[in-house]
Every structure is written in C-alpha cells, then in structure tokens.
C-alpha cells in the first residue's frame, strides 16, 4: 500500500526529534486525551460544536470565557485563520476599510479579498491615522514575542468609535501570571483570537475566539463563524482545545520560564549569539548577526544534524517556541548543538542587515487581485505591475507583496536576497509571479 503522507509522518515520529516548534504538546508529551474515542460527527448522542446552545458546547465555551474574562468565547477547530476571518466579517462590510498591522497574517488579506474589504497597512501604532477606517486589526504578539500597547491602541479606537481586533494567536498563554503579559482580552480589545495549538498543548487547528466588549454583535459573529468554519468540525481537535484550557487553569509556568531565562543567559555568555529581547519569556529569538551564517542555515543544521526543530528562521534569526512540554534535556541538547555549529564559524567584521521594505502607502484592494484576469511574468520584470497574489515566507505568513499591491523595486530586491539565502517564498513559482493584466 502506497500512503506517502502517513509514511512521511511515521518516519518523522520515529526519529524522536526535539521540538521547539508548534504544536505546543511537543510530539504528544503529556497530552493524555485519547483521540481515537473523539473522532465522531454531529450525532444525536454527541454534540454539534456550531450549535452554540448545545449544553456540552455551551459549557465548554463558558469555561473558556471564564478563564480569559471575556463576554463570550468559542472553541473552533479550523485554526486562527477561521477566527480572524470571522471577526473581520463580523464587524466590516463590503467597501469598508480595515487598518491592519503590516505584519498581519495572510488570512487577513485573503478574507479582505473575498469580502471586498479595502486594506490599509501601517508599520506604526504610535499615531494611528484612522480617517476613513471602519476597524483596526493588530497582531500582538508577533512571531518574535513582541507585543503592542493594546491599552493605548484600544483607547484611540474607543475615542474614534471603531472596533479593535487583536490577532493574539501566539499569546494563548498570556494570563498576566509568572511575568507573562496580560491577554489583549482584558486590555480593551473588542475581539481576540488565540491559537491553542501554538503555545498550549492542543492539536493543530485548535483555536479560541473571544468577544470581549458589548461593542460587538455576537449574533453576527456566530453567523460569520458558521460561514467560514467547516460544517464538520474535528471533535478530536475540539476536545484537545477543551483539554488545553483545563490544563492552563492548573499549570505553573515558573519552571519553563526559568529554563528559558537560564538558557538565554548561558548561550549569550558562551557564544557570540545575540539573544533578542521581547515580551514573552517563553519565546526564544537567537540572532546570528555576529557570525558568517544565516538563520536559514542554522535551522537546516539543527534539523539535519541534531534532529532539533525550530519554529522559524529568517535572514539573521531562529525563533523557538518553548512550552510547558519542553524538558530540561531539550535545552541541554539545543545548547550543545549551537556550540558545535558556532565553534568554527568566522565572526563577521561588518554587519549588513536585510531590511524589509516599508508597507505600501495608501489603500489596497485585495479583491482586485484575486478576481482579475492575470498573466505570469518573471518577478524581475514585475516592477510597476499590480500583484494578483500575496508573496510571503511561511512561517510567519506575513506579506512581502500584498495581493492588489503595485510591486516596487524594493520588494523585488528583498525577495531576491531572501531566495539567495535559501528562503522559500510562497506565492511565487520558479521566479515568476502572477500580475493583473
């Protein structure tokens, strides 16, 4: 029998790899639910996850809401993508303009394209230009564990009478305890989404959507959830999301935070690796600007030589997600692997930082790219043309070129440099890109 996907995953599992990537259960460590008994559908004796009045569903959602101190919360099984798309559809209409972080997830761009919502991107939230804007969407924390000042942003939004949506996918563990940040859900955001599989011990696809204030129409949000979510939710994923919530209520982050703090201190003292500061003690960002090596190369070496998986790499960094399921031995193995990788590396005499282009000015209409007649041309010939696709590295799934954006020289050069370093750019095909005719 030829079953390539199953065979590949079995081969991966049998390598007993060390994970500093998602999902947070780290190859099923301490995840004690039995998935075999949870794979059911909407039967008279089970439940319907999208029937929000079902007693079992309603109880699970109430417990979730109590934990995050929200007005109402929902367990979903299609990842934060479905949460993001439901909350955008829940507050915006066709023709409205969404002001979003320039590092917003590609799901934001895709739903704007489908729904005919205009998009305005910003690199800075210090002085928000909300003229003509119907809602604001913030990504906090980002992949690097850096949060934004949600209280300040929410204050601006309230004064303008516009809703604040927060993609807090990487902050499901933010409860304001053990030195970790507070969730945006209690800092003034109107709607917040979490990925329970990123930093908690749920199966991939488990997510939470939180309605935090009375400025949101809950009935409309429920309709939008049903519109973007599969009508056959995975109850394996739903049960794991419920389990992750229950586990979070009882867990103590002191030990894992101490492991991370000690690892960062020692690796910074014993090598020329720079440890970047952020707001999430469990997110480890290691910068190799002092060495003649890229983050992509370090990622490849850790994976192929030492069976250690990191969540993401870029030109200068590797990003590691540590959760309660990581063990002391994981950090020891990572430490020794990094010592071996760096011991014979040349130290750079000058540093040339690869700087991402600034986000495009003005309004972008992603729908113009998604439904237009297109042609495929070489990226190097695409300057001045309007892109029909979103080009991004995944992870993190943040756009370099946005669908509907006019392509500039800076974007072309940036992508070229990334590809020369070994990055894979989604949205491109053998150096070509689709543009509007």
Short mmCIF file of C-alpha atoms in Angstrom, two decimals:
data_model
loop_
_atom_site.label_atom_id
_atom_site.label_comp_id
_atom_site.label_asym_id
_atom_site.label_seq_id
_atom_site.Cartn_x
_atom_site.Cartn_y
_atom_site.Cartn_z
CA UNK A 1 0.00 0.00 0.00
CA UNK A 2 1.40 3.41 -1.01
CA UNK A 3 0.49 6.02 1.64
CA UNK A 4 3.11 8.79 1.31
CA UNK A 5 1.73 11.27 3.86
CA UNK A 6 1.32 8.71 6.62
CA UNK A 7 4.69 7.15 5.82
CA UNK A 8 6.45 10.52 5.95
CA UNK A 9 4.89 11.40 9.29
CA UNK A 10 5.69 7.97 10.71
CA UNK A 11 9.30 8.38 9.62
CA UNK A 12 9.40 11.78 11.32
CA UNK A 13 7.89 10.43 14.53
CA UNK A 14 10.37 7.56 14.72
CA UNK A 15 13.31 10.00 14.75
CA UNK A 16 12.42 11.07 18.32
CA UNK A 17 13.09 14.68 17.44
CA UNK A 18 13.31 17.60 19.86
CA UNK A 19 10.73 20.28 19.15
CA UNK A 20 10.98 23.98 19.74
CA UNK A 21 8.18 24.47 17.24
CA UNK A 22 4.42 24.17 17.32
CA UNK A 23 2.26 22.33 18.21
CA UNK A 24 2.83 23.05 21.86
CA UNK A 25 2.28 19.47 23.03
CA UNK A 26 5.74 18.66 21.57
CA UNK A 27 5.03 15.38 19.85
CA UNK A 28 2.23 14.34 22.22
CA UNK A 29 4.11 14.78 25.50
CA UNK A 30 1.63 14.87 28.43
CA UNK A 31 -1.36 15.05 26.07
CA UNK A 32 -3.40 12.37 27.80
CA UNK A 33 -6.69 12.52 25.88
CA UNK A 34 -7.41 9.55 23.64
CA UNK A 35 -8.03 10.88 20.12
CA UNK A 36 -9.47 7.56 18.95
CA UNK A 37 -12.63 7.98 21.05
CA UNK A 38 -13.15 11.59 19.94
CA UNK A 39 -13.47 11.15 16.18
CA UNK A 40 -17.24 11.42 15.88
CA UNK A 41 -19.62 13.66 13.99
CA UNK A 42 -22.83 15.51 14.84
CA UNK A 43 -24.91 12.61 16.17
CA UNK A 44 -27.93 12.63 18.44
CA UNK A 45 -25.77 11.29 21.28
CA UNK A 46 -22.74 13.52 20.73
CA UNK A 47 -22.78 17.27 20.11
CA UNK A 48 -22.62 19.98 17.47
CA UNK A 49 -19.79 22.42 18.00
CA UNK A 50 -21.55 25.07 15.91
CA UNK A 51 -24.81 24.67 17.82
CA UNK A 52 -23.89 27.28 20.40
CA UNK A 53 -26.90 26.34 22.59
CA UNK A 54 -25.88 22.68 22.82
CA UNK A 55 -25.31 22.05 26.56
CA UNK A 56 -21.86 20.48 26.12
CA UNK A 57 -20.65 23.13 23.67
CA UNK A 58 -22.11 25.93 25.78
CA UNK A 59 -20.43 24.66 28.97
CA UNK A 60 -17.03 24.32 27.30
CA UNK A 61 -17.35 27.84 25.89
CA UNK A 62 -18.44 29.26 29.27
CA UNK A 63 -15.39 27.74 30.97
CA UNK A 64 -13.20 29.24 28.25
CA UNK A 65 -14.82 32.65 28.69
CA UNK A 66 -14.32 32.49 32.46
CA UNK A 67 -10.61 31.78 32.08
CA UNK A 68 -9.95 34.70 29.73
CA UNK A 69 -12.52 37.03 31.39
CA UNK A 70 -14.47 37.67 28.22
CA UNK A 71 -18.07 38.45 27.35
CA UNK A 72 -18.34 35.23 25.32
CA UNK A 73 -15.82 32.76 23.87
CA UNK A 74 -15.88 29.97 21.31
CA UNK A 75 -13.80 26.84 20.67
CA UNK A 76 -13.10 26.42 16.94
CA UNK A 77 -11.20 23.75 15.03
CA UNK A 78 -10.05 25.47 11.82
CA UNK A 79 -7.17 27.39 13.34
CA UNK A 80 -6.80 31.10 13.94
CA UNK A 81 -7.43 31.61 10.23
CA UNK A 82 -11.14 30.94 10.78
CA UNK A 83 -11.14 33.14 13.90
CA UNK A 84 -9.50 36.04 12.07
CA UNK A 85 -11.85 35.75 9.14
CA UNK A 86 -14.95 35.50 11.35
CA UNK A 87 -14.03 38.56 13.37
CA UNK A 88 -13.32 40.66 10.27
CA UNK A 89 -16.58 39.61 8.65
CA UNK A 90 -18.32 40.25 11.97
CA UNK A 91 -17.55 43.98 12.08
CA UNK A 92 -16.87 45.08 8.47
CA UNK A 93 -18.96 45.35 5.32
CA UNK A 94 -18.01 45.27 1.65
CA UNK A 95 -16.33 48.55 0.73
CA UNK A 96 -15.20 49.29 4.31
CA UNK A 97 -11.52 49.89 5.09
CA UNK A 98 -9.56 47.84 7.61
CA UNK A 99 -6.43 49.34 9.14
CA UNK A 100 -4.08 46.45 9.94
CA UNK A 101 -0.55 45.79 11.13
CA UNK A 102 1.85 45.45 8.22
CA UNK A 103 2.81 42.09 9.75
CA UNK A 104 -0.79 40.82 9.67
CA UNK A 105 -1.33 37.19 8.73
CA UNK A 106 -2.18 36.28 5.12
CA UNK A 107 -5.66 35.20 6.29
CA UNK A 108 -6.43 38.91 6.82
CA UNK A 109 -5.56 39.70 3.21
CA UNK A 110 -7.47 36.69 1.87
CA UNK A 111 -10.74 37.48 3.66
CA UNK A 112 -10.49 41.14 2.60
CA UNK A 113 -10.17 39.91 -0.99
CA UNK A 114 -13.17 37.58 -0.73
CA UNK A 115 -15.40 40.09 1.07
CA UNK A 116 -14.44 43.19 -0.91
CA UNK A 117 -12.89 44.93 2.10
CA UNK A 118 -10.24 47.57 1.46
CA UNK A 119 -6.96 47.32 3.34
CA UNK A 120 -4.69 49.97 4.78
CA UNK A 121 -1.42 48.79 6.34
CA UNK A 122 0.71 50.52 8.95
CA UNK A 123 4.16 49.92 10.44
CA UNK A 124 3.49 52.12 13.48
CA UNK A 125 0.68 52.34 16.01
CA UNK A 126 2.04 55.35 17.86
CA UNK A 127 -0.11 57.81 15.93
CA UNK A 128 -2.91 55.95 14.21
CA UNK A 129 -4.41 57.54 11.11
CA UNK A 130 -7.95 56.22 11.43
CA UNK A 131 -9.62 58.58 8.93
CA UNK A 132 -12.00 56.57 6.78
CA UNK A 133 -11.22 53.39 8.71
CA UNK A 134 -14.01 51.10 9.96
CA UNK A 135 -11.92 48.80 12.19
CA UNK A 136 -8.34 48.25 13.38
CA UNK A 137 -6.58 44.87 13.48
CA UNK A 138 -3.38 44.42 15.48
CA UNK A 139 -1.03 41.42 15.54
CA UNK A 140 0.25 41.09 19.11
CA UNK A 141 2.46 39.30 19.96
CA UNK A 142 4.27 38.81 16.67
CA UNK A 143 6.39 35.76 15.83
CA UNK A 144 9.30 37.29 17.74
CA UNK A 145 7.34 37.56 21.00
CA UNK A 146 6.96 41.35 20.83
CA UNK A 147 3.64 42.82 21.94
CA UNK A 148 1.99 46.15 21.14
CA UNK A 149 0.48 48.62 23.60
CA UNK A 150 -3.07 47.32 23.39
CA UNK A 151 -4.38 49.65 26.08
CA UNK A 152 -3.18 52.71 24.19
CA UNK A 153 -4.48 51.44 20.85
CA UNK A 154 -7.84 50.49 22.37
CA UNK A 155 -8.16 53.98 23.87
CA UNK A 156 -7.67 55.53 20.43
CA UNK A 157 -10.18 53.15 18.87
CA UNK A 158 -12.81 53.80 21.53
CA UNK A 159 -12.47 57.54 21.04
CA UNK A 160 -12.96 57.04 17.31
CA UNK A 161 -15.87 54.63 17.82
CA UNK A 162 -14.25 51.81 15.84
CA UNK A 163 -13.68 48.21 16.96
CA UNK A 164 -10.23 46.84 17.79
CA UNK A 165 -9.49 43.28 16.66
CA UNK A 166 -6.39 41.55 18.04
CA UNK A 167 -4.69 38.56 16.47
CA UNK A 168 -3.16 37.13 19.65
CA UNK A 169 -2.63 33.70 18.09
CA UNK A 170 0.79 33.33 19.72
CA UNK A 171 -0.40 34.52 23.14
CA UNK A 172 -2.92 31.94 24.33
CA UNK A 173 -0.74 31.52 27.45
CA UNK A 174 -0.92 35.23 28.30
CA UNK A 175 -2.86 35.37 31.57
CA UNK A 176 -0.78 38.01 33.32
CA UNK A 177 0.88 35.43 35.58
CA UNK A 178 4.54 34.45 36.12
CA UNK A 179 5.72 37.64 34.41
CA UNK A 180 3.92 36.83 31.17
CA UNK A 181 1.83 39.60 29.59
CA UNK A 182 -1.88 40.02 30.10
CA UNK A 183 -4.14 39.00 27.26
CA UNK A 184 -5.50 41.68 24.97
CA UNK A 185 -8.91 40.37 26.05
CA UNK A 186 -8.58 42.30 29.33
CA UNK A 187 -6.76 45.30 27.89
CA UNK A 188 -9.56 46.86 25.87
CA UNK A 189 -9.69 44.80 22.69
CA UNK A 190 -13.17 44.12 21.32
CA UNK A 191 -12.38 40.73 19.72
CA UNK A 192 -9.35 38.49 20.27
CA UNK A 193 -8.27 35.21 18.71
CA UNK A 194 -5.90 32.56 20.09
CA UNK A 195 -4.22 29.51 18.60
CA UNK A 196 -4.45 26.83 21.26
CA UNK A 197 -2.02 24.62 19.34
CA UNK A 198 0.82 27.15 19.17
CA UNK A 199 1.72 27.63 22.83
CA UNK A 200 -0.74 25.31 24.58
CA UNK A 201 -0.99 21.51 24.39
CA UNK A 202 -3.83 21.20 21.86
CA UNK A 203 -3.87 19.55 18.45
CA UNK A 204 -3.12 21.62 15.37
CA UNK A 205 -6.17 23.61 14.34
CA UNK A 206 -7.46 24.23 17.87
CA UNK A 207 -8.33 27.87 18.37
CA UNK A 208 -10.33 30.26 20.53
CA UNK A 209 -12.37 33.31 19.52
CA UNK A 210 -13.21 35.80 22.26
CA UNK A 211 -15.82 38.56 22.27
CA UNK A 212 -14.64 41.00 24.92
CA UNK A 213 -16.96 44.03 24.85
CA UNK A 214 -20.56 44.98 24.13
CA UNK A 215 -19.44 46.89 21.02
CA UNK A 216 -19.63 43.64 19.03
CA UNK A 217 -22.79 41.99 17.68
CA UNK A 218 -22.46 38.43 18.99
CA UNK A 219 -25.28 37.10 16.80
CA UNK A 220 -23.48 38.35 13.71
CA UNK A 221 -20.19 36.84 14.90
CA UNK A 222 -21.90 33.46 15.31
CA UNK A 223 -23.25 33.66 11.76
CA UNK A 224 -19.81 34.55 10.47
CA UNK A 225 -18.20 31.65 12.37
CA UNK A 226 -20.59 29.25 10.65
CA UNK A 227 -19.83 30.84 7.28
CA UNK A 228 -16.04 30.34 7.44
CA UNK A 229 -15.79 27.22 9.60
CA UNK A 230 -16.15 23.68 8.34
CA UNK A 231 -19.62 22.29 8.98
CA UNK A 232 -17.94 19.07 10.15
CA UNK A 233 -15.64 20.18 12.99
CA UNK A 234 -13.00 17.79 14.20
CA UNK A 235 -14.04 16.72 17.68
CA UNK A 236 -10.54 15.38 18.22
CA UNK A 237 -9.32 18.97 17.86
CA UNK A 238 -12.24 20.39 19.85
CA UNK A 239 -11.62 18.00 22.75
CA UNK A 240 -7.93 18.90 22.76
CA UNK A 241 -8.81 22.60 22.82
CA UNK A 242 -11.03 21.99 25.84
CA UNK A 243 -8.25 19.92 27.45
CA UNK A 244 -5.71 22.72 26.80
CA UNK A 245 -7.99 25.24 28.51
CA UNK A 246 -8.39 22.98 31.54
CA UNK A 247 -4.62 22.40 31.69
CA UNK A 248 -3.91 26.14 31.50
CA UNK A 249 -6.10 26.71 34.56
CA UNK A 250 -3.86 24.47 36.65
CA UNK A 251 -0.37 24.97 35.21
CA UNK A 252 2.65 26.73 36.67
CA UNK A 253 4.99 28.46 34.22
CA UNK A 254 7.75 29.15 36.74
CA UNK A 255 9.96 26.19 35.75
CA UNK A 256 9.77 26.64 31.97
CA UNK A 257 10.36 30.38 32.24
CA UNK A 258 13.39 29.70 34.44
CA UNK A 259 14.67 27.20 31.84
CA UNK A 260 14.31 29.82 29.10
CA UNK A 261 15.94 32.56 31.16
CA UNK A 262 18.90 30.36 32.07
CA UNK A 263 19.33 29.13 28.50
CA UNK A 264 19.30 32.67 27.12
CA UNK A 265 21.84 33.80 29.71
CA UNK A 266 24.27 30.92 29.15
CA UNK A 267 24.10 30.93 25.34
CA UNK A 268 24.70 34.68 25.38
CA UNK A 269 27.72 34.30 27.68
CA UNK A 270 29.35 31.32 25.94
CA UNK A 271 28.85 32.35 22.29
CA UNK A 272 28.56 35.41 20.08
CA UNK A 273 24.86 34.62 19.54
CA UNK A 274 22.70 37.60 20.46
CA UNK A 275 19.51 36.94 22.40
CA UNK A 276 16.87 39.41 21.29
CA UNK A 277 14.69 40.97 23.97
CA UNK A 278 10.93 40.56 23.78
CA UNK A 279 7.83 40.47 25.98
CA UNK A 280 7.29 36.68 26.10
CA UNK A 281 9.80 34.88 28.29
CA UNK A 282 8.98 31.57 26.58
CA UNK A 283 9.75 32.83 23.07
CA UNK A 284 13.48 32.48 22.31
CA UNK A 285 14.88 34.57 19.46
CA UNK A 286 18.55 33.91 18.68
CA UNK A 287 20.35 36.32 16.37
CA UNK A 288 23.46 35.27 14.40
CA UNK A 289 24.49 38.67 13.02
CA UNK A 290 27.96 38.25 14.55
CA UNK A 291 28.60 35.06 12.58
CA UNK A 292 29.07 34.40 8.91
CA UNK A 293 25.86 32.34 8.73
CA UNK A 294 22.16 32.94 8.15
CA UNK A 295 19.25 31.89 10.30
CA UNK A 296 18.10 29.65 7.45
CA UNK A 297 21.42 27.77 7.56
CA UNK A 298 21.30 27.35 11.34
CA UNK A 299 17.75 26.00 11.07
CA UNK A 300 18.87 23.48 8.44
CA UNK A 301 21.87 22.33 10.51
CA UNK A 302 19.82 21.90 13.68
CA UNK A 303 17.24 19.86 11.80
CA UNK A 304 19.51 17.64 9.71
CA UNK A 305 22.43 17.09 12.10
CA UNK A 306 20.79 17.20 15.52
CA UNK A 307 17.08 16.39 14.95
CA UNK A 308 16.07 19.67 16.59
CA UNK A 309 13.14 21.56 15.07
CA UNK A 310 12.80 25.33 15.42
CA UNK A 311 9.62 27.19 14.62
CA UNK A 312 11.01 29.68 12.13
CA UNK A 313 14.15 31.16 10.63
CA UNK A 314 14.89 34.38 8.81
CA UNK A 315 17.99 36.04 7.42
CA UNK A 316 19.61 36.54 10.84
CA UNK A 317 17.50 34.74 13.44
CA UNK A 318 16.00 31.48 14.55
CA UNK A 319 12.79 31.59 16.58
CA UNK A 320 11.99 28.88 19.13
CA UNK A 321 8.71 28.24 20.93
CA UNK A 322 9.17 26.77 24.40
CA UNK A 323 6.14 25.38 26.20
CA UNK A 324 5.41 23.50 29.40
CA UNK A 325 6.04 20.27 27.50
CA UNK A 326 9.71 21.04 26.82
CA UNK A 327 12.16 19.29 29.13
CA UNK A 328 15.46 20.36 30.64
CA UNK A 329 17.19 17.84 28.37
CA UNK A 330 15.77 19.66 25.31
CA UNK A 331 17.58 22.83 26.31
CA UNK A 332 20.81 20.94 27.03
CA UNK A 333 20.69 19.32 23.58
CA UNK A 334 19.97 22.67 21.91
CA UNK A 335 22.80 24.34 23.82
CA UNK A 336 25.40 21.75 22.78
CA UNK A 337 24.19 21.75 19.19
CA UNK A 338 24.57 25.52 18.95
CA UNK A 339 28.06 25.32 20.48
CA UNK A 340 29.07 22.80 17.81
CA UNK A 341 27.55 24.86 15.00
CA UNK A 342 29.24 28.10 16.04
CA UNK A 343 32.63 26.85 17.28
CA UNK A 344 34.33 27.01 13.87
CA UNK A 345 32.34 29.85 12.32
CA UNK A 346 34.04 33.06 11.27
CA UNK A 347 32.97 36.16 13.13
CA UNK A 348 31.69 38.92 10.87
CA UNK A 349 33.74 42.08 10.67
CA UNK A 350 30.82 44.08 9.31
CA UNK A 351 27.09 43.55 9.54
CA UNK A 352 24.74 44.20 6.64
CA UNK A 353 21.16 43.96 7.86
CA UNK A 354 18.48 42.82 5.45
CA UNK A 355 15.68 45.34 5.90
CA UNK A 356 12.14 44.51 4.88
CA UNK A 357 10.54 47.13 2.60
CA UNK A 358 8.14 49.58 4.21
CA UNK A 359 4.49 48.71 3.92
CA UNK A 360 2.73 50.20 0.87
CA UNK A 361 1.17 53.62 1.34
CA UNK A 362 -2.49 54.28 0.68
CA UNK A 363 -5.38 51.89 0.23
CA UNK A 364 -5.00 48.39 -1.21
CA UNK A 365 -7.94 46.48 -2.69
CA UNK A 366 -7.03 42.78 -2.48
CA UNK A 367 -10.21 41.82 -4.31
CA UNK A 368 -8.84 43.44 -7.46
CA UNK A 369 -6.01 40.92 -7.39
CA UNK A 370 -8.00 37.81 -6.51
CA UNK A 371 -10.64 38.02 -9.23
CA UNK A 372 -8.76 39.80 -12.04
CA UNK A 373 -7.52 38.36 -15.33
CA UNK A 374 -3.84 37.65 -14.84
CA UNK A 375 -0.63 36.68 -16.53
CA UNK A 376 2.53 35.12 -15.14
CA UNK A 377 5.78 37.03 -15.64
CA UNK A 378 9.25 36.97 -14.15
CA UNK A 379 9.44 38.72 -10.80
CA UNK A 380 12.42 40.74 -12.01
CA UNK A 381 10.16 42.21 -14.73
CA UNK A 382 7.22 42.93 -12.41
CA UNK A 383 8.12 46.42 -11.17
CA UNK A 384 5.13 48.71 -11.55
CA UNK A 385 2.65 45.85 -12.08
CA UNK A 386 -0.20 45.04 -9.66
CA UNK A 387 0.19 41.66 -7.95
CA UNK A 388 -2.60 39.08 -8.18
CA UNK A 389 -1.08 37.06 -5.31
CA UNK A 390 0.31 37.56 -1.84
CA UNK A 391 4.00 36.71 -1.63
CA UNK A 392 5.30 35.72 1.81
CA UNK A 393 7.58 33.42 3.76
CA UNK A 394 5.66 30.81 5.73
CA UNK A 395 6.13 30.91 8.59
CA UNK A 396 5.46 33.66 9.56
CA UNK A 397 2.82 34.18 6.83
CA UNK A 398 3.26 37.95 6.73
CA UNK A 399 3.18 39.59 3.32
CA UNK A 400 6.16 40.94 1.41
CA UNK A 401 3.87 41.72 -1.52
CA UNK A 402 0.13 42.07 -0.87
CA UNK A 403 -2.49 40.89 -3.33
CA UNK A 404 -3.63 44.06 -5.11
CA UNK A 405 -0.39 45.95 -4.36
CA UNK A 406 1.71 47.66 -7.01
CA UNK A 407 5.08 45.91 -6.97
CA UNK A 408 8.13 48.06 -6.35
CA UNK A 409 11.86 47.66 -6.87
CA UNK A 410 12.43 47.24 -3.11
CA UNK A 411 10.12 44.24 -2.87
CA UNK A 412 11.79 42.56 -5.84
CA UNK A 413 15.28 43.08 -4.41
CA UNK A 414 14.24 41.92 -0.94
CA UNK A 415 12.72 38.70 -2.24
CA UNK A 416 15.76 38.07 -4.42
CA UNK A 417 18.09 38.40 -1.43
CA UNK A 418 15.92 36.11 0.69
CA UNK A 419 15.83 33.44 -2.01
CA UNK A 420 19.62 33.66 -2.38
CA UNK A 421 19.82 32.87 1.35
CA UNK A 422 17.67 29.78 0.92
CA UNK A 423 14.23 31.14 1.81
CA UNK A 424 11.11 29.68 0.16
CA UNK A 425 8.64 32.38 -0.87
CA UNK A 426 5.01 31.30 -1.11
CA UNK A 427 3.07 32.90 -3.95
CA UNK A 428 5.94 32.67 -6.44
CA UNK A 429 6.67 29.87 -8.90
CA UNK A 430 10.20 29.36 -10.22
CA UNK A 431 10.96 33.08 -10.10
CA UNK A 432 7.65 34.15 -11.62
CA UNK A 433 4.61 35.94 -10.20
CA UNK A 434 1.02 36.42 -11.34
CA UNK A 435 0.08 40.04 -12.09
CA UNK A 436 -3.11 41.73 -13.26
CA UNK A 437 -3.45 42.20 -16.99
#
